[in-house]
Each structure stands twice: as structure tokens, then as C-alpha cells.
C-alpha positions as a LaTeX table, in Angstrom:
\begin{tabular}{lrrr}
\hline
Residue & $x$ (\AA) & $y$ (\AA) & $z$ (\AA) \\
\hline
Unk1 & 136.65 & $-123.09$ & 104.83 \\
Unk2 & 138.71 & $-120.37$ & 106.55 \\
Unk3 & 139.77 & $-117.47$ & 104.38 \\
Unk4 & 143.46 & $-117.08$ & 103.63 \\
Unk5 & 145.39 & $-113.99$ & 104.47 \\
Unk6 & 144.78 & $-111.09$ & 102.09 \\
Unk7 & 147.49 & $-110.70$ & 99.49 \\
Unk8 & 149.96 & $-107.99$ & 100.48 \\
Unk9 & 150.47 & $-105.23$ & 97.93 \\
Unk10 & 153.92 & $-103.72$ & 97.51 \\
Unk11 & 153.70 & $-100.02$ & 98.48 \\
Unk12 & 156.41 & $-99.15$ & 95.95 \\
Unk13 & 154.34 & $-100.62$ & 93.13 \\
Unk14 & 151.26 & $-98.78$ & 94.36 \\
Unk15 & 153.23 & $-95.52$ & 94.53 \\
Unk16 & 154.53 & $-96.03$ & 91.00 \\
Unk17 & 151.00 & $-96.58$ & 89.68 \\
Unk18 & 149.66 & $-93.58$ & 91.58 \\
Unk19 & 152.50 & $-91.43$ & 90.27 \\
Unk20 & 151.72 & $-92.43$ & 86.69 \\
Unk21 & 148.02 & $-91.68$ & 87.15 \\
Unk22 & 148.68 & $-88.24$ & 88.66 \\
Unk23 & 151.14 & $-87.60$ & 85.83 \\
Unk24 & 148.53 & $-88.46$ & 83.21 \\
Unk25 & 145.44 & $-86.84$ & 84.73 \\
Unk26 & 146.72 & $-84.22$ & 87.16 \\
Unk27 & 145.81 & $-83.84$ & 90.82 \\
Unk28 & 142.32 & $-82.41$ & 90.35 \\
Unk29 & 141.56 & $-84.83$ & 87.52 \\
Unk30 & 142.37 & $-87.88$ & 89.63 \\
Unk31 & 139.74 & $-89.18$ & 92.04 \\
Unk32 & 140.18 & $-91.63$ & 94.88 \\
Unk33 & 138.12 & $-94.08$ & 92.82 \\
Unk34 & 140.64 & $-93.70$ & 90.00 \\
Unk35 & 143.47 & $-94.42$ & 92.43 \\
Unk36 & 141.71 & $-97.49$ & 93.81 \\
Unk37 & 141.20 & $-98.85$ & 90.30 \\
Unk38 & 144.75 & $-98.07$ & 89.13 \\
Unk39 & 146.53 & $-99.43$ & 92.20 \\
Unk40 & 144.23 & $-102.36$ & 93.04 \\
Unk41 & 144.39 & $-101.15$ & 96.63 \\
Unk42 & 141.24 & $-100.50$ & 98.63 \\
Unk43 & 140.60 & $-96.94$ & 99.76 \\
Unk44 & 141.11 & $-97.74$ & 103.49 \\
Unk45 & 144.46 & $-99.32$ & 102.59 \\
Unk46 & 145.54 & $-96.25$ & 100.64 \\
Unk47 & 144.63 & $-93.98$ & 103.54 \\
Unk48 & 146.39 & $-96.23$ & 106.05 \\
Unk49 & 149.57 & $-96.52$ & 103.99 \\
Unk50 & 149.89 & $-93.13$ & 102.33 \\
Unk51 & 147.39 & $-90.75$ & 103.94 \\
Unk52 & 144.83 & $-88.68$ & 102.02 \\
Unk53 & 145.00 & $-87.81$ & 98.32 \\
Unk54 & 147.26 & $-84.81$ & 98.85 \\
Unk55 & 149.69 & $-86.84$ & 100.97 \\
Unk56 & 149.74 & $-89.56$ & 98.32 \\
Unk57 & 150.44 & $-86.93$ & 95.66 \\
Unk58 & 153.33 & $-85.56$ & 97.72 \\
Unk59 & 154.81 & $-89.03$ & 98.06 \\
Unk60 & 154.31 & $-89.67$ & 94.33 \\
Unk61 & 156.04 & $-86.37$ & 93.48 \\
Unk62 & 158.96 & $-87.20$ & 95.77 \\
Unk63 & 159.16 & $-90.66$ & 94.17 \\
Unk64 & 159.22 & $-89.05$ & 90.72 \\
Unk65 & 162.12 & $-86.81$ & 91.74 \\
Unk66 & 164.08 & $-89.72$ & 93.22 \\
Unk67 & 163.61 & $-91.72$ & 90.01 \\
Unk68 & 163.86 & $-89.00$ & 87.36 \\
Unk69 & 165.58 & $-85.94$ & 88.79 \\
Unk70 & 167.95 & $-86.37$ & 91.69 \\
Unk71 & 170.69 & $-88.30$ & 89.90 \\
Unk72 & 170.24 & $-86.29$ & 86.70 \\
Unk73 & 170.77 & $-82.99$ & 88.55 \\
Unk74 & 173.84 & $-84.40$ & 90.29 \\
Unk75 & 175.30 & $-85.57$ & 86.99 \\
Unk76 & 174.79 & $-82.15$ & 85.42 \\
Unk77 & 176.37 & $-80.28$ & 88.33 \\
Unk78 & 179.41 & $-82.53$ & 88.52 \\
Unk79 & 179.81 & $-83.63$ & 84.91 \\
Unk80 & 183.36 & $-83.93$ & 83.61 \\
Unk81 & 182.16 & $-83.47$ & 80.04 \\
Unk82 & 182.80 & $-80.13$ & 78.34 \\
Unk83 & 180.04 & $-77.68$ & 79.28 \\
Unk84 & 178.26 & $-77.90$ & 75.90 \\
Unk85 & 178.18 & $-81.71$ & 76.03 \\
Unk86 & 177.08 & $-81.77$ & 79.67 \\
Unk87 & 174.09 & $-79.53$ & 79.00 \\
Unk88 & 173.28 & $-81.36$ & 75.77 \\
Unk89 & 173.27 & $-84.70$ & 77.61 \\
Unk90 & 170.95 & $-83.24$ & 80.25 \\
Unk91 & 168.51 & $-81.94$ & 77.66 \\
Unk92 & 168.54 & $-85.23$ & 75.76 \\
Unk93 & 167.46 & $-87.11$ & 78.89 \\
Unk94 & 164.68 & $-84.57$ & 79.49 \\
Unk95 & 163.52 & $-84.81$ & 75.86 \\
Unk96 & 163.36 & $-88.58$ & 76.05 \\
Unk97 & 161.40 & $-88.39$ & 79.30 \\
Unk98 & 158.71 & $-86.02$ & 78.06 \\
Unk99 & 158.10 & $-87.86$ & 74.79 \\
Unk100 & 157.40 & $-91.38$ & 76.01 \\
Unk101 & 155.20 & $-93.03$ & 73.37 \\
Unk102 & 153.72 & $-95.48$ & 75.87 \\
Unk103 & 153.52 & $-93.29$ & 78.96 \\
Unk104 & 152.58 & $-89.86$ & 80.29 \\
Unk105 & 153.90 & $-86.87$ & 78.34 \\
Unk106 & 155.49 & $-83.82$ & 79.86 \\
Unk107 & 157.04 & $-83.50$ & 83.31 \\
Unk108 & 155.25 & $-84.16$ & 86.59 \\
Unk109 & 157.15 & $-81.35$ & 88.32 \\
Unk110 & 156.15 & $-78.86$ & 85.63 \\
Unk111 & 152.57 & $-80.11$ & 85.74 \\
Unk112 & 152.59 & $-79.57$ & 89.50 \\
Unk113 & 153.90 & $-76.02$ & 89.21 \\
Unk114 & 151.19 & $-75.16$ & 86.68 \\
Unk115 & 148.30 & $-76.88$ & 88.45 \\
Unk116 & 149.15 & $-75.55$ & 91.90 \\
Unk117 & 150.44 & $-72.12$ & 90.83 \\
Unk118 & 147.67 & $-70.25$ & 92.64 \\
Unk119 & 147.04 & $-72.74$ & 95.43 \\
Unk120 & 148.65 & $-72.53$ & 98.86 \\
Unk121 & 149.24 & $-76.26$ & 98.96 \\
Unk122 & 152.29 & $-78.36$ & 99.80 \\
Unk123 & 152.71 & $-79.79$ & 96.25 \\
Unk124 & 153.37 & $-76.29$ & 94.95 \\
Unk125 & 156.16 & $-75.81$ & 97.49 \\
Unk126 & 157.77 & $-79.15$ & 96.63 \\
Unk127 & 157.51 & $-78.34$ & 92.93 \\
Unk128 & 159.29 & $-75.05$ & 93.55 \\
Unk129 & 161.96 & $-76.78$ & 95.65 \\
Unk130 & 162.71 & $-79.23$ & 92.84 \\
Unk131 & 162.75 & $-76.37$ & 90.36 \\
Unk132 & 165.31 & $-74.61$ & 92.56 \\
Unk133 & 167.46 & $-77.74$ & 92.74 \\
Unk134 & 167.61 & $-77.89$ & 88.94 \\
Unk135 & 168.58 & $-74.22$ & 88.75 \\
Unk136 & 171.29 & $-74.79$ & 91.37 \\
Unk137 & 172.69 & $-77.69$ & 89.32 \\
Unk138 & 173.00 & $-75.42$ & 86.27 \\
Unk139 & 174.54 & $-72.64$ & 88.38 \\
Unk140 & 177.13 & $-75.02$ & 89.83 \\
Unk141 & 178.23 & $-76.36$ & 86.45 \\
Unk142 & 178.29 & $-72.91$ & 84.82 \\
Unk143 & 180.32 & $-71.40$ & 87.66 \\
Unk144 & 182.92 & $-74.14$ & 87.26 \\
Unk145 & 182.97 & $-73.61$ & 83.49 \\
Unk146 & 183.66 & $-69.92$ & 84.03 \\
Unk147 & 186.38 & $-70.63$ & 86.61 \\
Unk148 & 188.05 & $-73.10$ & 84.23 \\
Unk149 & 187.91 & $-70.77$ & 81.24 \\
Unk150 & 185.19 & $-72.51$ & 79.22 \\
Unk151 & 183.10 & $-69.35$ & 79.51 \\
Unk152 & 184.31 & $-65.79$ & 79.14 \\
Unk153 & 185.28 & $-63.96$ & 82.30 \\
Unk154 & 182.46 & $-61.43$ & 81.86 \\
Unk155 & 179.75 & $-64.09$ & 81.42 \\
Unk156 & 176.61 & $-63.30$ & 83.42 \\
Unk157 & 176.28 & $-66.67$ & 85.17 \\
Unk158 & 172.99 & $-65.84$ & 86.88 \\
Unk159 & 171.20 & $-64.87$ & 83.67 \\
Unk160 & 172.67 & $-67.82$ & 81.75 \\
Unk161 & 171.63 & $-70.17$ & 84.54 \\
Unk162 & 168.01 & $-69.03$ & 84.44 \\
Unk163 & 167.94 & $-69.15$ & 80.65 \\
Unk164 & 169.26 & $-72.70$ & 80.40 \\
Unk165 & 167.25 & $-73.98$ & 83.35 \\
Unk166 & 164.11 & $-72.37$ & 81.94 \\
Unk167 & 164.49 & $-74.28$ & 78.69 \\
Unk168 & 163.89 & $-77.46$ & 80.69 \\
Unk169 & 160.42 & $-76.19$ & 81.54 \\
Unk170 & 159.87 & $-75.22$ & 77.91 \\
Unk171 & 160.76 & $-78.77$ & 76.84 \\
Unk172 & 158.24 & $-80.08$ & 79.36 \\
Unk173 & 155.50 & $-77.79$ & 78.06 \\
Unk174 & 156.18 & $-78.82$ & 74.46 \\
Unk175 & 156.17 & $-82.48$ & 75.41 \\
Unk176 & 152.89 & $-82.10$ & 77.28 \\
Unk177 & 151.38 & $-80.25$ & 74.32 \\
Unk178 & 152.34 & $-83.02$ & 71.90 \\
Unk179 & 154.83 & $-81.01$ & 69.86 \\
Unk180 & 156.98 & $-83.03$ & 67.49 \\
Unk181 & 160.43 & $-84.32$ & 68.36 \\
Unk182 & 161.78 & $-82.08$ & 65.60 \\
Unk183 & 160.24 & $-78.97$ & 67.16 \\
Unk184 & 161.60 & $-79.81$ & 70.60 \\
Unk185 & 165.03 & $-80.55$ & 69.14 \\
Unk186 & 164.92 & $-77.15$ & 67.45 \\
Unk187 & 164.37 & $-75.44$ & 70.79 \\
Unk188 & 167.26 & $-77.37$ & 72.33 \\
Unk189 & 169.58 & $-76.50$ & 69.44 \\
Unk190 & 168.84 & $-72.79$ & 69.90 \\
Unk191 & 169.40 & $-73.04$ & 73.66 \\
Unk192 & 172.72 & $-74.81$ & 73.17 \\
Unk193 & 173.84 & $-72.22$ & 70.62 \\
Unk194 & 174.63 & $-69.78$ & 73.45 \\
Unk195 & 177.35 & $-72.12$ & 74.73 \\
Unk196 & 180.84 & $-72.59$ & 73.30 \\
Unk197 & 181.08 & $-75.81$ & 71.30 \\
Unk198 & 184.58 & $-77.06$ & 70.57 \\
Unk199 & 183.19 & $-79.54$ & 68.04 \\
Unk200 & 181.29 & $-76.96$ & 65.99 \\
Unk201 & 182.44 & $-76.50$ & 62.41 \\
Unk202 & 184.24 & $-73.25$ & 61.81 \\
Unk203 & 182.79 & $-71.03$ & 59.07 \\
\hline
\end{tabular}
């Protein structure tokens, strides 16, 4: 009996599974055998479709950004909410993402920056690029808030940008470390306290 055609595997599904595995185990902790088992795709097929392990990681990281970062950064930069609410909304999405009870904890971009910090590899450069895009989103929204009078005229936008953007990384670290939702919320509350909040109760 002639064999039927091999079942085609959707590359998007494979990429999603590879992304999740890298997110859980890291680049060094993930072997090609792990990827074959997780994706149900033979090693030659992975190489033919995505390239070697590093190329697959790069594609998985780009996929992560497209799914979890690109739109979020755009919404922060161009939000019509008051500044406090816009930043709060951004942090809430990040908090939810790093505390998934049934999925990887932390942030794949942050994990990449940490794992590749001292390696001259492409993932480190992409991680830095995404980090810069987040910082730019904060800078854009803060500059508009200053121009529109939400922030004082003498506000140091550059320092405030790096402070608020840096808290995103702190949230990722806490999520990866398994800190409680209460502890992470506490960090966010302190970060937000530097911004004017029209809804805050007056003493």
C-alpha cells in the first residue's frame, strides 16, 4: 500500500511552541531534542523551515514581540487616557503577562537580555532593540504629557522615562522569581506614585 503524503505542520504553531519552550527553559537550557519533542517536527524540518537553533530563537523572539509587545508599546505611546491611567494600564498588562498560572513566568525579552548579556550574539541585539522601543514609547507619552501640562514644565523627561521603563524589567524579574501578585502590585503602586493622579484622594 503506498504511503500517504506526510501531514503538513503549520509553521506558526511550531513557532508558538518553540517560543513557549525557550521562554520556559531559556536558550542554553533548550536542546534540539527538546524542540523536536515540543513541536512534533523532525529536526531536518526545523532546520529547513527555521534554520539552526539560534535562528529559530530569533524568530521566536520576534514572534513574541509581535504578539505581546508591538501593539502594547503603540497603545502606551498614543494613549488618550490621562498619563497616570495610561501607564497604569500598561503595567497591568505586563503584570498579567508575567504571572500566567498555566504558562511561562517572566518576560522572554528580559530573559534574553539576562541570558545573552555577555554574549556577542544576535538575540542580545534584538533584546536591546525591543528594550529601546519600550523606552521610546514611554518617552513619547511623557513628552506629550509635559507639552499638554500634565507634567510640570521642569520635569526631567529623560530620567522619568528611564525610571518608568525600568520598572517594566523589575516586574519581569519579580514574575520570573515567583514573587506574589501583592508584592508586584506594591512595586507598581510606588512607581505610579511619581505621576500626577487626578483621581487620588486629597489629604
